[in-house]
Amino acid sequence: MVNLFAQSNYEPSDKNLKNREWFQDAKFGLFIHWGIYCQMAGGGDLGIAEWIMNSKQIPIIAYENLGNYFNPIEFDPKEWVAMVKSTGIKYITITSKHHDGFAMFDSKVSDYDVVDRTPYGKDILKMLKEECDKQGIKLFFYYSQLDWHHPDYFPRGRTGGSYTGRPESGNWENYIKYMNGQLTELLTNYGSIGGIWFDGMWDKWDENWHLDETYSLIHKLQPGALIGSNHHKAPYEGEDFQMFERDLPGRNTMGFNQTGTISPLPLEMCETMNGSWGYNIKDRRFKSSKEIIQTLVQAAGHNANFLLNTGPLPNGKIQKENIDTLKVVGEWMSKNGETIYNTRGGIIPPHHWGVSTITKNKKTMYLHILNLEDNALHVEFDGDIKEITFFNDNSKVSYSQTDAGYLLEIPPAKRNDIDTVLKVDL
Ligand code: FHN
């Protein structure tokens, strides 16, 4: 029997509801997977990065050495956040602790962290948060409930088995205390944060994760903080948004999503820039800027935020290939942001030709045509339309009404290879 004890009778605070709306308006976030694993750069295997400890079965006693060499002296939070801003990204979600158990912040409930165990010795999350505050970017913390390092993460789940060298015993309640201790640090030492992005419950489904305790602790410390969990199932009570890993809401092309439920909560889809979350030197499968923009647009049309990942290098720099792509995405957003930010997934459901977004006052709809071979597009819509224009040059779109909707003329010269955006005044 799964005994999860989600936060029962949860009533989100007004602040929380406001933040949910802010979150939905923000639409675009940067996911950052950064930890001591980046120094192994995937170890020559495509598809391994932040999982290297488990994939290569590296015992704790050996893996801990990675801390001894982690010295990202070129980490410049000001540069990171400025780059984020110029891309049109509104929030950052960074790994505070991944499955390897290593904290990228100054933890007092453990010394297995960046301040105590690395020559760098600085609190990366604090540095980043200070800069985010200065530049007006919200910061969320990813936190892995799964832990391959802590001895009390016992009984073990599907991963982090005997190769780690931990005793085959442990006190689960102690682990929950430790986790809640770290979460308390994250929610008290870094000012107001966007929220907590949980991951890892899928490691042991039948465990009592004491979500009631953890979720109410978070909401008590910061009632406005949004909680989301990447458990791949429908949201539990106490969660404030629903997330989908590398898939649009409701889809399951990657094999992660275990639910057909799309909740009325704010939605978020996360995606990699290549195929890896953490830095992998061999992974050159970089998605084109076109593919990334189209996925962002698709996410918006599915009423979801887009959380796009980068895995920084051991020296603290962001991969150049990622910066180049983000620059192009930023240029597109600076021209077309009006059709994405502050909108909701359109009243015209996603179609093979593309998606629609709509302003919150429902006066303007945007059609994002992502695939079109014909010179005309039939759109099923039974509302009244005042005018349709091409968003890029305000020229009028010729259209006629049909029994089922509207037939729009889209001559080839007016089409854009990435997204032909039409503005529809309702
Ligand atoms: O195992 C993790 C993985 O390393 C990464 O953090 C992703 C991000 O969504 N989540 C997990 C897999 O579901």
CSV table of C-alpha atoms and ligand atoms in Angstrom, one decimal:
chain,number,residue,atom,x,y,z
A,1,MET,CA,0.0,0.0,0.0
A,2,VAL,CA,1.4,3.4,-0.9
A,3,ASN,CA,1.3,5.5,2.2
A,4,LEU,CA,2.2,9.0,1.1
A,5,PHE,CA,0.2,11.2,3.5
A,6,ALA,CA,0.1,14.2,1.3
A,7,GLN,CA,-0.6,17.5,3.0
A,8,SER,CA,-4.3,17.0,3.8
A,9,ASN,CA,-6.9,19.8,3.7
A,10,TYR,CA,-4.3,22.1,2.1
A,11,GLU,CA,-5.6,25.6,1.5
A,12,PRO,CA,-3.1,27.6,-0.5
A,13,SER,CA,-2.5,31.1,0.9
A,14,ASP,CA,-3.3,34.2,-1.0
A,15,LYS,CA,0.4,34.7,-1.6
A,16,ASN,CA,0.7,31.2,-2.9
A,17,LEU,CA,-2.2,31.7,-5.3
A,18,LYS,CA,-0.7,35.0,-6.5
A,19,ASN,CA,2.6,33.2,-7.1
A,20,ARG,CA,0.9,30.5,-9.0
A,21,GLU,CA,-0.5,33.1,-11.3
A,22,TRP,CA,2.9,34.8,-11.6
A,23,PHE,CA,4.4,31.4,-12.4
A,24,GLN,CA,1.9,30.8,-15.2
A,25,ASP,CA,2.5,34.3,-16.6
A,26,ALA,CA,6.3,33.8,-16.5
A,27,LYS,CA,6.2,30.9,-18.9
A,28,PHE,CA,9.9,30.4,-19.3
A,29,GLY,CA,12.5,29.1,-16.8
A,30,LEU,CA,16.1,27.9,-16.9
A,31,PHE,CA,16.8,24.5,-15.3
A,32,ILE,CA,20.3,24.1,-14.0
A,33,HIS,CA,21.8,20.7,-13.1
A,34,TRP,CA,25.1,21.4,-11.4
A,35,GLY,CA,27.0,19.3,-9.0
A,36,ILE,CA,30.4,17.7,-8.5
A,37,TYR,CA,29.4,15.1,-11.1
A,38,CYS,CA,30.0,17.6,-13.8
A,39,GLN,CA,33.8,17.0,-13.4
A,40,MET,CA,33.3,13.5,-14.8
A,41,ALA,CA,31.5,15.0,-17.8
A,42,GLY,CA,29.6,11.7,-18.4
A,43,GLY,CA,32.7,9.6,-18.2
A,44,GLY,CA,32.8,9.0,-22.0
A,45,ASP,CA,29.3,7.5,-22.1
A,46,LEU,CA,26.5,9.3,-23.9
A,47,GLY,CA,23.5,9.5,-21.6
A,48,ILE,CA,25.3,9.6,-18.3
A,49,ALA,CA,25.9,12.8,-16.4
A,50,GLU,CA,24.5,13.5,-12.9
A,51,TRP,CA,23.8,9.7,-12.7
A,52,ILE,CA,27.4,8.7,-13.1
A,53,MET,CA,27.8,7.6,-9.5
A,54,ASN,CA,25.0,5.1,-9.9
A,55,SER,CA,25.6,4.2,-13.5
A,56,LYS,CA,29.3,3.4,-13.0
A,57,GLN,CA,28.7,2.0,-9.5
A,58,ILE,CA,31.2,4.3,-7.8
A,59,PRO,CA,31.3,3.7,-4.0
A,60,ILE,CA,30.8,6.7,-1.8
A,61,ILE,CA,34.3,6.6,-0.5
A,62,ALA,CA,35.6,7.1,-4.0
A,63,TYR,CA,32.9,9.5,-5.2
A,64,GLU,CA,33.4,11.8,-2.3
A,65,ASN,CA,36.9,12.7,-3.8
A,66,LEU,CA,35.1,14.7,-6.5
A,67,GLY,CA,34.5,17.3,-3.8
A,68,ASN,CA,38.2,17.7,-3.3
A,69,TYR,CA,38.7,19.0,-6.8
A,70,PHE,CA,35.6,21.0,-7.4
A,71,ASN,CA,36.8,24.6,-7.8
A,72,PRO,CA,34.6,26.5,-10.3
A,73,ILE,CA,36.6,29.7,-10.0
A,74,GLU,CA,35.0,31.1,-13.2
A,75,PHE,CA,31.5,30.9,-11.8
A,76,ASP,CA,30.1,34.4,-12.2
A,77,PRO,CA,26.4,34.5,-11.0
A,78,LYS,CA,26.1,38.0,-12.4
A,79,GLU,CA,26.9,36.8,-15.9
A,80,TRP,CA,24.6,33.8,-15.5
A,81,VAL,CA,21.7,35.9,-14.5
A,82,ALA,CA,22.3,38.6,-17.1
A,83,MET,CA,22.3,35.9,-19.7
A,84,VAL,CA,19.1,34.5,-18.3
A,85,LYS,CA,17.5,37.9,-18.5
A,86,SER,CA,18.6,38.6,-22.0
A,87,THR,CA,17.0,35.3,-23.1
A,88,GLY,CA,13.6,36.4,-21.7
A,89,ILE,CA,13.8,33.7,-19.0
A,90,LYS,CA,11.9,34.7,-15.8
A,91,TYR,CA,13.0,32.1,-13.3
A,92,ILE,CA,15.8,29.6,-12.5
A,93,THR,CA,15.4,26.2,-10.9
A,94,ILE,CA,18.8,24.9,-9.7
A,95,THR,CA,19.8,21.6,-8.2
A,96,SER,CA,20.4,22.2,-4.5
A,97,LYS,CA,21.1,18.5,-4.0
A,98,HIS,CA,20.8,15.8,-6.6
A,99,HIS,CA,20.6,12.0,-6.1
A,100,ASP,CA,24.3,11.9,-5.2
A,101,GLY,CA,23.4,13.6,-2.0
A,102,PHE,CA,26.0,16.4,-2.4
A,103,ALA,CA,24.6,19.8,-1.4
A,104,MET,CA,25.5,22.8,-3.5
A,105,PHE,CA,24.8,25.1,-0.5
A,106,ASP,CA,26.1,25.5,3.0
A,107,SER,CA,24.2,22.9,5.0
A,108,LYS,CA,24.6,22.6,8.8
A,109,VAL,CA,22.8,19.3,9.1
A,110,SER,CA,25.6,17.7,7.0
A,111,ASP,CA,29.1,18.6,5.9
A,112,TYR,CA,28.6,16.9,2.6
A,113,ASP,CA,28.3,20.2,0.8
A,114,VAL,CA,30.1,22.7,-1.4
A,115,VAL,CA,31.3,24.9,1.4
A,116,ASP,CA,32.7,22.1,3.6
A,117,ARG,CA,34.0,19.7,1.1
A,118,THR,CA,35.5,21.6,-1.8
A,119,PRO,CA,38.4,24.0,-2.3
A,120,TYR,CA,35.9,26.5,-3.7
A,121,GLY,CA,34.3,26.7,-0.3
A,122,LYS,CA,31.5,29.2,-1.2
A,123,ASP,CA,27.8,28.8,-1.0
A,124,ILE,CA,26.8,28.7,-4.7
A,125,LEU,CA,23.1,29.0,-4.0
A,126,LYS,CA,23.6,32.0,-1.9
A,127,MET,CA,25.7,33.7,-4.6
A,128,LEU,CA,23.2,32.9,-7.2
A,129,LYS,CA,20.2,34.0,-5.1
A,130,GLU,CA,21.8,37.4,-4.3
A,131,GLU,CA,22.3,38.0,-8.0
A,132,CYS,CA,18.8,36.8,-8.8
A,133,ASP,CA,17.4,39.2,-6.3
A,134,LYS,CA,19.4,42.1,-7.8
A,135,GLN,CA,18.3,41.3,-11.3
A,136,GLY,CA,14.7,40.4,-10.6
A,137,ILE,CA,14.8,36.7,-11.4
A,138,LYS,CA,13.0,34.2,-9.2
A,139,LEU,CA,14.9,31.2,-7.9
A,140,PHE,CA,13.5,27.7,-7.3
A,141,PHE,CA,15.4,24.9,-5.6
A,142,TYR,CA,15.4,21.4,-7.1
A,143,TYR,CA,15.8,18.9,-4.2
A,144,SER,CA,16.3,15.2,-4.6
A,145,GLN,CA,14.4,13.1,-2.1
A,146,LEU,CA,16.3,10.1,-3.3
A,147,ASP,CA,19.8,10.1,-1.8
A,148,TRP,CA,22.7,7.7,-2.7
A,149,HIS,CA,24.9,9.0,0.0
A,150,HIS,CA,23.0,9.2,3.3
A,151,PRO,CA,23.2,6.0,5.4
A,152,ASP,CA,19.6,6.4,6.6
A,153,TYR,CA,18.2,6.4,3.2
A,154,PHE,CA,17.1,2.8,4.0
A,155,PRO,CA,15.5,0.6,3.0
A,156,ARG,CA,17.1,1.3,-0.4
A,157,GLY,CA,15.0,1.9,-3.5
A,158,ARG,CA,15.7,0.9,-7.1
A,159,THR,CA,19.0,2.8,-7.2
A,160,GLY,CA,22.0,3.5,-4.9
A,161,GLY,CA,22.4,-0.2,-3.9
A,162,SER,CA,25.2,-2.1,-2.2
A,163,TYR,CA,28.0,-0.7,-4.5
A,164,THR,CA,27.7,2.6,-2.4
A,165,GLY,CA,29.2,0.8,0.5
A,166,ARG,CA,26.6,1.8,3.0
A,167,PRO,CA,25.6,-0.6,5.8
A,168,GLU,CA,22.5,-2.7,5.1
A,169,SER,CA,20.6,-0.9,7.8
A,170,GLY,CA,19.4,2.6,8.6
A,171,ASN,CA,16.7,4.7,10.1
A,172,TRP,CA,14.3,6.1,7.6
A,173,GLU,CA,12.7,8.5,10.1
A,174,ASN,CA,16.2,10.0,10.6
A,175,TYR,CA,16.5,10.5,6.8
A,176,ILE,CA,13.2,12.4,6.7
A,177,LYS,CA,14.5,14.6,9.6
A,178,TYR,CA,17.7,15.2,7.7
A,179,MET,CA,15.8,16.1,4.5
A,180,ASN,CA,13.4,18.4,6.4
A,181,GLY,CA,16.5,19.9,8.1
A,182,GLN,CA,18.0,20.8,4.7
A,183,LEU,CA,14.7,22.1,3.4
A,184,THR,CA,14.4,24.3,6.4
A,185,GLU,CA,17.8,25.7,5.6
A,186,LEU,CA,16.8,26.3,2.0
A,187,LEU,CA,13.6,28.0,3.1
A,188,THR,CA,15.1,30.2,5.8
A,189,ASN,CA,18.7,31.1,4.7
A,190,TYR,CA,18.0,32.4,1.2
A,191,GLY,CA,15.2,34.9,1.5
A,192,SER,CA,12.0,34.4,-0.4
A,193,ILE,CA,12.3,31.6,-3.0
A,194,GLY,CA,10.1,30.6,-5.8
A,195,GLY,CA,9.6,27.1,-4.6
A,196,ILE,CA,10.8,23.6,-4.3
A,197,TRP,CA,11.1,21.2,-7.2
A,198,PHE,CA,11.2,17.7,-5.8
A,199,ASP,CA,12.5,14.6,-7.6
A,200,GLY,CA,13.2,11.0,-6.7
A,201,MET,CA,10.0,9.6,-5.1
A,202,TRP,CA,9.9,7.1,-8.0
A,203,ASP,CA,12.9,5.4,-6.5
A,204,LYS,CA,10.7,3.7,-4.0
A,205,TRP,CA,7.0,4.0,-4.5
A,206,ASP,CA,5.9,2.1,-1.5
A,207,GLU,CA,7.8,4.3,1.0
A,208,ASN,CA,6.1,6.6,3.4
A,209,TRP,CA,7.7,9.9,2.3
A,210,HIS,CA,5.9,11.9,5.0
A,211,LEU,CA,4.8,14.4,2.4
A,212,ASP,CA,2.3,15.8,5.0
A,213,GLU,CA,5.2,16.8,7.2
A,214,THR,CA,7.5,18.1,4.5
A,215,TYR,CA,4.9,19.9,2.5
A,216,SER,CA,3.3,21.6,5.6
A,217,LEU,CA,6.8,22.6,6.8
A,218,ILE,CA,7.5,24.3,3.5
A,219,HIS,CA,4.2,26.0,3.4
A,220,LYS,CA,4.6,27.1,7.0
A,221,LEU,CA,8.1,28.5,6.4
A,222,GLN,CA,7.1,30.2,3.2
A,223,PRO,CA,3.4,30.1,2.4
A,224,GLY,CA,4.1,31.6,-1.0
A,225,ALA,CA,6.6,28.9,-2.1
A,226,LEU,CA,5.3,26.6,-4.8
A,227,ILE,CA,5.8,22.9,-4.4
A,228,GLY,CA,6.1,20.6,-7.4
A,229,SER,CA,7.2,17.0,-7.6
A,230,ASN,CA,8.6,15.1,-10.4
A,231,HIS,CA,6.9,11.8,-9.3
A,232,HIS,CA,5.4,11.4,-12.7
A,233,LYS,CA,1.9,11.0,-11.3
A,234,ALA,CA,-1.1,13.2,-10.8
A,235,PRO,CA,-0.3,15.9,-8.1
A,236,TYR,CA,-0.8,15.1,-4.5
A,237,GLU,CA,-2.5,17.4,-2.1
A,238,GLY,CA,-0.1,20.1,-1.0
A,239,GLU,CA,1.5,20.5,-4.4
A,240,ASP,CA,1.1,23.8,-6.3
A,241,PHE,CA,2.0,22.8,-9.8
A,242,GLN,CA,2.2,19.7,-12.0
A,243,MET,CA,5.3,18.9,-14.0
A,244,PHE,CA,6.0,16.8,-17.0
A,245,GLU,CA,9.5,15.5,-17.8
A,246,ARG,CA,10.6,15.9,-21.5
A,247,ASP,CA,7.0,15.6,-22.7
A,248,LEU,CA,4.1,18.0,-23.3
A,249,PRO,CA,1.3,17.7,-20.7
A,250,GLY,CA,-0.5,14.5,-20.9
A,251,ARG,CA,1.9,12.9,-23.4
A,252,ASN,CA,4.3,10.0,-22.7
A,253,THR,CA,6.8,9.7,-25.5
A,254,MET,CA,9.7,9.3,-23.0
A,255,GLY,CA,8.2,6.7,-20.7
A,256,PHE,CA,8.2,8.9,-17.6
A,257,ASN,CA,4.6,10.1,-17.4
A,258,GLN,CA,2.4,7.7,-15.5
A,259,THR,CA,-0.8,9.6,-15.5
A,260,GLY,CA,-3.3,10.8,-18.1
A,261,THR,CA,-4.4,13.5,-15.6
A,262,ILE,CA,-3.7,17.1,-16.4
A,263,SER,CA,-4.5,18.9,-13.3
A,264,PRO,CA,-6.0,22.4,-13.1
A,265,LEU,CA,-2.8,23.5,-11.3
A,266,PRO,CA,-0.2,25.4,-13.2
A,267,LEU,CA,1.8,23.1,-15.5
A,268,GLU,CA,5.4,22.9,-16.4
A,269,MET,CA,7.4,20.9,-18.9
A,270,CYS,CA,11.2,20.4,-18.5
A,271,GLU,CA,13.5,19.6,-21.4
A,272,THR,CA,17.2,19.2,-22.1
A,273,MET,CA,19.2,21.1,-24.7
A,274,ASN,CA,20.9,17.9,-25.8
A,275,GLY,CA,19.9,14.6,-24.1
A,276,SER,CA,21.7,15.2,-20.8
A,277,TRP,CA,20.8,17.2,-17.7
A,278,GLY,CA,24.3,17.5,-16.1
A,279,TYR,CA,27.3,18.2,-18.3
A,280,ASN,CA,28.2,15.4,-20.7
A,281,ILE,CA,31.2,16.1,-22.9
A,282,LYS,CA,30.2,13.5,-25.5
A,283,ASP,CA,26.6,14.6,-25.8
A,284,ARG,CA,26.6,16.7,-29.0
A,285,ARG,CA,22.9,16.0,-29.8
A,286,PHE,CA,22.2,19.7,-29.3
A,287,LYS,CA,18.6,20.6,-30.3
A,288,SER,CA,18.4,23.4,-32.8
A,289,SER,CA,17.1,26.8,-31.7
A,290,LYS,CA,14.1,26.2,-33.9
A,291,GLU,CA,13.3,23.0,-32.1
A,292,ILE,CA,13.6,24.7,-28.8
A,293,ILE,CA,11.5,27.7,-29.7
A,294,GLN,CA,8.8,25.4,-31.2
A,295,THR,CA,8.8,23.3,-28.0
A,296,LEU,CA,8.4,26.4,-25.9
A,297,VAL,CA,5.5,27.5,-28.1
A,298,GLN,CA,4.0,24.1,-27.9
A,299,ALA,CA,4.3,24.2,-24.1
A,300,ALA,CA,2.5,27.6,-24.0
A,301,GLY,CA,-0.2,26.3,-26.3
A,302,HIS,CA,-0.6,23.3,-23.9
A,303,ASN,CA,-1.0,25.9,-21.0
A,304,ALA,CA,2.4,24.9,-19.6
A,305,ASN,CA,5.7,26.6,-18.7
A,306,PHE,CA,8.9,25.6,-20.4
A,307,LEU,CA,11.8,24.8,-18.1
A,308,LEU,CA,14.9,24.5,-20.4
A,309,ASN,CA,17.9,22.8,-18.9
A,310,THR,CA,21.6,23.6,-19.0
A,311,GLY,CA,24.4,21.6,-17.3
A,312,PRO,CA,27.3,24.0,-16.4
A,313,LEU,CA,30.9,23.1,-16.7
A,314,PRO,CA,33.3,22.3,-13.9
A,315,ASN,CA,34.9,25.8,-14.2
A,316,GLY,CA,31.5,27.5,-13.6
A,317,LYS,CA,30.8,28.5,-17.2
A,318,ILE,CA,27.7,27.7,-19.1
A,319,GLN,CA,28.4,25.6,-22.2
A,320,LYS,CA,29.0,27.8,-25.2
A,321,GLU,CA,26.7,25.8,-27.4
A,322,ASN,CA,23.9,26.4,-24.9
A,323,ILE,CA,24.6,30.1,-24.7
A,324,ASP,CA,24.5,30.4,-28.5
A,325,THR,CA,21.2,28.7,-28.6
A,326,LEU,CA,19.8,30.8,-25.8
A,327,LYS,CA,20.8,33.9,-27.6
A,328,VAL,CA,18.7,32.9,-30.6
A,329,VAL,CA,15.8,31.9,-28.4
A,330,GLY,CA,16.1,35.3,-26.6
A,331,GLU,CA,15.9,37.2,-29.9
A,332,TRP,CA,12.8,35.3,-30.8
A,333,MET,CA,11.2,36.0,-27.4
A,334,SER,CA,12.1,39.7,-27.6
A,335,LYS,CA,10.0,39.9,-30.8
A,336,ASN,CA,7.3,37.4,-30.0
A,337,GLY,CA,7.1,37.4,-26.2
A,338,GLU,CA,3.7,39.2,-26.2
A,339,THR,CA,2.2,36.0,-27.7
A,340,ILE,CA,3.6,33.8,-25.0
A,341,TYR,CA,4.1,35.6,-21.6
A,342,ASN,CA,0.9,36.3,-19.6
A,343,THR,CA,-1.1,34.0,-21.9
A,344,ARG,CA,-2.9,30.8,-21.3
A,345,GLY,CA,-3.2,27.7,-23.5
A,346,GLY,CA,-5.6,28.7,-26.2
A,347,ILE,CA,-9.3,27.9,-26.5
A,348,ILE,CA,-8.4,26.2,-29.8
A,349,PRO,CA,-6.9,22.9,-28.7
A,350,PRO,CA,-3.4,22.0,-30.0
A,351,HIS,CA,-3.5,20.7,-33.6
A,352,HIS,CA,-1.1,19.1,-36.0
A,353,TRP,CA,-0.6,22.6,-37.5
A,354,GLY,CA,0.3,24.2,-34.2
A,355,VAL,CA,-1.2,25.7,-31.1
A,356,SER,CA,-3.0,28.8,-29.8
A,357,THR,CA,-2.5,31.1,-26.9
A,358,ILE,CA,-4.9,33.6,-25.5
A,359,THR,CA,-4.5,36.7,-23.3
A,360,LYS,CA,-6.0,36.6,-19.9
A,361,ASN,CA,-8.7,39.1,-20.7
A,362,LYS,CA,-9.7,36.8,-23.6
A,363,LYS,CA,-9.7,39.6,-26.1
A,364,THR,CA,-6.7,38.4,-28.2
A,365,MET,CA,-5.8,35.0,-29.4
A,366,TYR,CA,-2.5,34.1,-31.1
A,367,LEU,CA,-2.3,31.3,-33.5
A,368,HIS,CA,1.1,29.7,-33.7
A,369,ILE,CA,1.5,27.9,-37.0
A,370,LEU,CA,4.4,25.5,-36.6
A,371,ASN,CA,3.7,23.2,-39.5
A,372,LEU,CA,1.8,24.1,-42.7
A,373,GLU,CA,2.3,23.0,-46.2
A,374,ASP,CA,-0.9,24.3,-47.8
A,375,ASN,CA,-1.7,27.9,-48.6
A,376,ALA,CA,-4.7,27.9,-46.4
A,377,LEU,CA,-5.4,26.8,-42.8
A,378,HIS,CA,-8.8,25.7,-41.6
A,379,VAL,CA,-9.3,26.5,-37.9
A,380,GLU,CA,-12.2,25.1,-36.0
A,381,PHE,CA,-13.5,27.9,-33.9
A,382,ASP,CA,-17.1,29.0,-33.2
A,383,GLY,CA,-16.4,32.4,-31.7
A,384,ASP,CA,-16.7,35.8,-33.4
A,385,ILE,CA,-13.5,37.3,-34.9
A,386,LYS,CA,-13.0,41.0,-35.5
A,387,GLU,CA,-9.7,40.9,-37.3
A,388,ILE,CA,-6.8,38.6,-38.0
A,389,THR,CA,-3.3,40.0,-38.7
A,390,PHE,CA,0.2,38.6,-39.2
A,391,PHE,CA,1.9,39.4,-35.9
A,392,ASN,CA,5.3,40.3,-37.4
A,393,ASP,CA,4.1,43.1,-39.8
A,394,ASN,CA,0.5,43.8,-38.8
A,395,SER,CA,-0.7,43.0,-42.3
A,396,LYS,CA,-4.2,41.6,-42.6
A,397,VAL,CA,-5.0,38.0,-43.1
A,398,SER,CA,-7.8,37.2,-45.5
A,399,TYR,CA,-10.2,34.8,-44.2
A,400,SER,CA,-13.7,33.4,-44.6
A,401,GLN,CA,-16.2,31.7,-42.3
A,402,THR,CA,-17.0,28.1,-42.8
A,403,ASP,CA,-19.6,25.8,-41.1
A,404,ALA,CA,-17.0,24.6,-38.6
A,405,GLY,CA,-14.8,27.7,-38.2
A,406,TYR,CA,-12.6,29.9,-40.4
A,407,LEU,CA,-10.5,29.4,-43.5
A,408,LEU,CA,-7.4,31.5,-43.4
A,409,GLU,CA,-5.1,32.4,-46.3
A,410,ILE,CA,-1.5,31.9,-45.5
A,411,PRO,CA,0.6,32.6,-48.7
A,412,PRO,CA,4.1,31.0,-48.7
A,413,ALA,CA,5.7,34.5,-48.6
A,414,LYS,CA,4.1,35.2,-45.3
A,415,ARG,CA,5.2,32.0,-43.7
A,416,ASN,CA,7.9,31.7,-41.1
A,417,ASP,CA,10.0,28.6,-40.9
A,418,ILE,CA,9.9,28.6,-37.0
A,419,ASP,CA,6.4,29.9,-36.2
A,420,THR,CA,4.0,31.9,-38.3
A,421,VAL,CA,2.2,33.9,-35.6
A,422,LEU,CA,-1.3,35.3,-36.3
A,423,LYS,CA,-3.0,37.8,-34.0
A,424,VAL,CA,-6.7,37.3,-33.7
A,425,ASP,CA,-8.8,40.1,-32.2
A,426,LEU,CA,-11.9,38.7,-30.7
B,1,FHN,O1,16.9,11.2,-12.3
B,1,FHN,C1,16.5,12.6,-12.5
B,1,FHN,C2,17.4,13.2,-13.6
B,1,FHN,O2,18.7,13.1,-13.2
B,1,FHN,C3,17.0,14.6,-13.8
B,1,FHN,O3,17.2,15.4,-12.6
B,1,FHN,C4,15.6,14.7,-14.2
B,1,FHN,C5,15.0,16.1,-14.4
B,1,FHN,O4,13.7,16.0,-14.7
B,1,FHN,N1,14.7,14.0,-13.2
B,1,FHN,C6,15.1,12.7,-12.8
B,1,FHN,C7,14.5,11.6,-13.7
B,1,FHN,O5,13.1,11.6,-13.6
